[in-house]
GROMACS .gro file of C-alpha atoms in nm:
model
  123
    1UNK     CA    1  -0.065  -0.494   1.249
    2UNK     CA    2  -0.225  -0.225   1.038
    3UNK     CA    3  -0.419  -0.270   0.716
    4UNK     CA    4  -0.479   0.015   0.473
    5UNK     CA    5  -0.813  -0.041   0.303
    6UNK     CA    6  -1.075   0.103   0.078
    7UNK     CA    7  -1.402  -0.051   0.203
    8UNK     CA    8  -1.535  -0.059  -0.155
    9UNK     CA    9  -1.248  -0.287  -0.264
   10UNK     CA   10  -1.320  -0.661  -0.286
   11UNK     CA   11  -0.953  -0.751  -0.224
   12UNK     CA   12  -0.963  -0.544   0.095
   13UNK     CA   13  -1.274  -0.725   0.215
   14UNK     CA   14  -1.109  -1.063   0.146
   15UNK     CA   15  -0.799  -0.951   0.336
   16UNK     CA   16  -1.009  -0.849   0.638
   17UNK     CA   17  -1.194  -1.183   0.628
   18UNK     CA   18  -0.860  -1.367   0.616
   19UNK     CA   19  -0.719  -1.171   0.909
   20UNK     CA   20  -1.038  -1.236   1.107
   21UNK     CA   21  -1.028  -1.609   1.023
   22UNK     CA   22  -0.677  -1.622   1.171
   23UNK     CA   23  -0.779  -1.420   1.478
   24UNK     CA   24  -0.520  -1.158   1.386
   25UNK     CA   25  -0.511  -0.838   1.583
   26UNK     CA   26  -0.508  -0.539   1.352
   27UNK     CA   27  -0.604  -0.177   1.308
   28UNK     CA   28  -0.799  -0.067   1.002
   29UNK     CA   29  -0.693   0.250   0.828
   30UNK     CA   30  -0.920   0.387   0.559
   31UNK     CA   31  -0.636   0.541   0.367
   32UNK     CA   32  -0.856   0.752   0.141
   33UNK     CA   33  -0.999   0.930   0.449
   34UNK     CA   34  -0.672   0.920   0.647
   35UNK     CA   35  -0.395   0.936   0.384
   36UNK     CA   36  -0.047   0.817   0.475
   37UNK     CA   37   0.231   1.070   0.495
   38UNK     CA   38   0.535   1.057   0.272
   39UNK     CA   39   0.734   0.917   0.567
   40UNK     CA   40   0.475   0.642   0.625
   41UNK     CA   41   0.491   0.552   0.256
   42UNK     CA   42   0.871   0.533   0.277
   43UNK     CA   43   0.845   0.298   0.578
   44UNK     CA   44   0.594   0.077   0.398
   45UNK     CA   45   0.813   0.068   0.088
   46UNK     CA   46   1.108  -0.042   0.304
   47UNK     CA   47   0.896  -0.319   0.457
   48UNK     CA   48   0.774  -0.424   0.115
   49UNK     CA   49   1.117  -0.406  -0.045
   50UNK     CA   50   0.955  -0.223  -0.337
   51UNK     CA   51   0.972   0.110  -0.514
   52UNK     CA   52   0.681   0.357  -0.521
   53UNK     CA   53   0.597   0.279  -0.884
   54UNK     CA   54   0.555  -0.086  -0.782
   55UNK     CA   55   0.260   0.004  -0.558
   56UNK     CA   56   0.103   0.266  -0.783
   57UNK     CA   57  -0.232   0.203  -0.950
   58UNK     CA   58  -0.135   0.343  -1.287
   59UNK     CA   59  -0.482   0.283  -1.431
   60UNK     CA   60  -0.646   0.516  -1.180
   61UNK     CA   61  -0.793   0.838  -1.324
   62UNK     CA   62  -0.559   1.045  -1.102
   63UNK     CA   63  -0.263   0.865  -1.260
   64UNK     CA   64  -0.382   0.966  -1.604
   65UNK     CA   65  -0.430   1.327  -1.492
   66UNK     CA   66  -0.075   1.334  -1.352
   67UNK     CA   67   0.074   1.158  -1.655
   68UNK     CA   68   0.240   0.902  -1.428
   69UNK     CA   69   0.275   0.649  -1.708
   70UNK     CA   70   0.547   0.873  -1.852
   71UNK     CA   71   0.737   0.941  -1.529
   72UNK     CA   72   1.086   0.794  -1.506
   73UNK     CA   73   1.118   0.501  -1.269
   74UNK     CA   74   1.455   0.577  -1.121
   75UNK     CA   75   1.619   0.690  -0.797
   76UNK     CA   76   1.617   1.054  -0.904
   77UNK     CA   77   1.237   1.052  -0.943
   78UNK     CA   78   1.155   0.832  -0.642
   79UNK     CA   79   1.054   1.126  -0.421
   80UNK     CA   80   0.825   1.259  -0.695
   81UNK     CA   81   0.639   0.925  -0.693
   82UNK     CA   82   0.617   0.919  -0.313
   83UNK     CA   83   0.480   1.274  -0.306
   84UNK     CA   84   0.216   1.179  -0.564
   85UNK     CA   85   0.110   0.876  -0.358
   86UNK     CA   86   0.078   1.090  -0.044
   87UNK     CA   87  -0.122   1.360  -0.223
   88UNK     CA   88  -0.337   1.115  -0.421
   89UNK     CA   89  -0.385   0.809  -0.197
   90UNK     CA   90  -0.626   0.650  -0.447
   91UNK     CA   91  -0.309   0.570  -0.645
   92UNK     CA   92  -0.196   0.321  -0.379
   93UNK     CA   93  -0.236  -0.049  -0.442
   94UNK     CA   94  -0.456  -0.206  -0.179
   95UNK     CA   95  -0.477  -0.352   0.072
   96UNK     CA   96  -0.138  -0.281   0.227
   97UNK     CA   97  -0.071  -0.465   0.550
   98UNK     CA   98   0.213  -0.383   0.785
   99UNK     CA   99   0.300  -0.629   1.058
  100UNK     CA  100   0.434  -0.521   1.395
  101UNK     CA  101   0.775  -0.669   1.308
  102UNK     CA  102   0.814  -0.437   1.005
  103UNK     CA  103   0.710  -0.686   0.738
  104UNK     CA  104   0.467  -0.546   0.486
  105UNK     CA  105   0.268  -0.691   0.198
  106UNK     CA  106   0.026  -0.582  -0.066
  107UNK     CA  107  -0.244  -0.829   0.035
  108UNK     CA  108  -0.390  -0.905  -0.305
  109UNK     CA  109  -0.311  -1.279  -0.302
  110UNK     CA  110  -0.364  -1.566  -0.060
  111UNK     CA  111   0.014  -1.614  -0.046
  112UNK     CA  112   0.073  -1.251   0.054
  113UNK     CA  113  -0.197  -1.268   0.320
  114UNK     CA  114  -0.056  -1.594   0.452
  115UNK     CA  115   0.284  -1.432   0.497
  116UNK     CA  116   0.149  -1.187   0.755
  117UNK     CA  117  -0.092  -1.415   0.941
  118UNK     CA  118   0.170  -1.689   0.980
  119UNK     CA  119   0.449  -1.606   1.222
  120UNK     CA  120   0.795  -1.594   1.059
  121UNK     CA  121   1.014  -1.899   1.105
  122UNK     CA  122   1.314  -1.907   1.338
  123UNK     CA  123   1.602  -1.683   1.240
   0.00000   0.00000   0.00000
């Protein structure tokens, strides 16, 4: 399992505490220092079942500079969003947790965190 964090983020600290409380094995990635590539963002989006605009912090100063609030949210502009997230990782919602089985969550709620620390049920 890997968790993308900003150590200054309270939600990230809660996520780490939750993972530790469940004795989860994970790798910490400080995504502002080690930004994800466009391909990594695509993989995370697939695991999340979301679009790039769904995991974009539109209130971030970089979002305002880029004018993201006015970007179309459609298939034709998807790559533009992914490129922006890779170039400006501060735009990413946090924490993002990817499990070894491909599941991913934005770990901002207890329910989301629970979904990655609890093994999935039988198929």
